[in-house]
Amino acid sequence: MLPHILYIIAFTILALLAVGNLIRNLMTLGVDSQHAPRGWSGSGQSSNASRSVAPPHPELLDASGNMINEPLLVMRSMSVEDAREQLDALYESSPGSSIDSRDDA
C-alpha cells in the first residue's frame, strides 16, 4: 500500500512541475512574440538595448545584407493523375520491378 501512495505522490509532483513549466513557457513565448522585431536593421541593435537580437539566417539575406522578401520555394501544382503517372514511372523504372514483371509472365 505504501509504494502505491509514494507512486501517486511522485506522479502528482511531476505532473505539477510539467504543467507549471508549460505555463511558464507559454507566457515567455507570448512576451517574446510581442517584443519581436519587425525587421532586421543590420546594425545588431534594437530599440530595447537590454535585449540582444539574433541575426537572421544568412540564406534570408541578399548580397548587401538586406532581408529578402521573395518566396524561397515556389511549387508547381499538379493534378492527381500527373502525380500517379510519375509515381508509376518511378515504380516501373525501379530495379525490383523488372524481377516482379518476369515473375508475372
CSV table of C-alpha atoms in Angstrom, one decimal, residues 20-56:
chain,number,residue,atom,x,y,z
A,20,GLY,CA,4.0,24.7,-14.3
A,21,ASN,CA,6.8,24.5,-16.9
A,22,LEU,CA,4.3,24.5,-19.7
A,23,ILE,CA,2.5,27.6,-18.4
A,24,ARG,CA,5.8,29.4,-17.9
A,25,ASN,CA,7.0,28.6,-21.4
A,26,LEU,CA,3.7,29.8,-22.9
A,27,MET,CA,3.9,33.1,-21.0
A,28,THR,CA,7.6,33.5,-22.1
A,29,LEU,CA,6.6,32.7,-25.7
A,30,GLY,CA,3.8,35.3,-25.6
A,31,VAL,CA,6.0,38.0,-24.2
A,32,ASP,CA,8.8,37.2,-26.7
A,33,SER,CA,6.3,37.3,-29.7
A,34,GLN,CA,5.1,40.8,-28.6
A,35,HIS,CA,8.6,42.2,-28.4
A,36,ALA,CA,9.9,40.5,-31.6
A,37,PRO,CA,11.5,43.0,-34.0
A,38,ARG,CA,9.5,43.6,-37.2
A,39,GLY,CA,12.5,43.8,-39.5
A,40,TRP,CA,16.3,43.4,-39.4
A,41,SER,CA,18.1,46.7,-39.4
A,42,GLY,CA,21.5,45.1,-40.0
A,43,SER,CA,23.1,47.1,-37.2
A,44,GLY,CA,22.5,44.4,-34.5
A,45,GLN,CA,20.9,47.0,-32.1
A,46,SER,CA,17.3,47.1,-31.4
A,47,SER,CA,15.2,49.8,-29.7
A,48,ASN,CA,15.4,47.8,-26.5
A,49,ALA,CA,19.1,47.9,-25.6
A,50,SER,CA,18.8,45.3,-22.8
A,51,ARG,CA,17.8,42.6,-25.3
A,52,SER,CA,20.1,41.1,-27.8
A,53,VAL,CA,18.6,40.3,-31.2
A,54,ALA,CA,19.8,37.3,-33.0
A,55,PRO,CA,20.8,38.0,-36.7
A,56,PRO,CA,18.7,36.3,-39.3
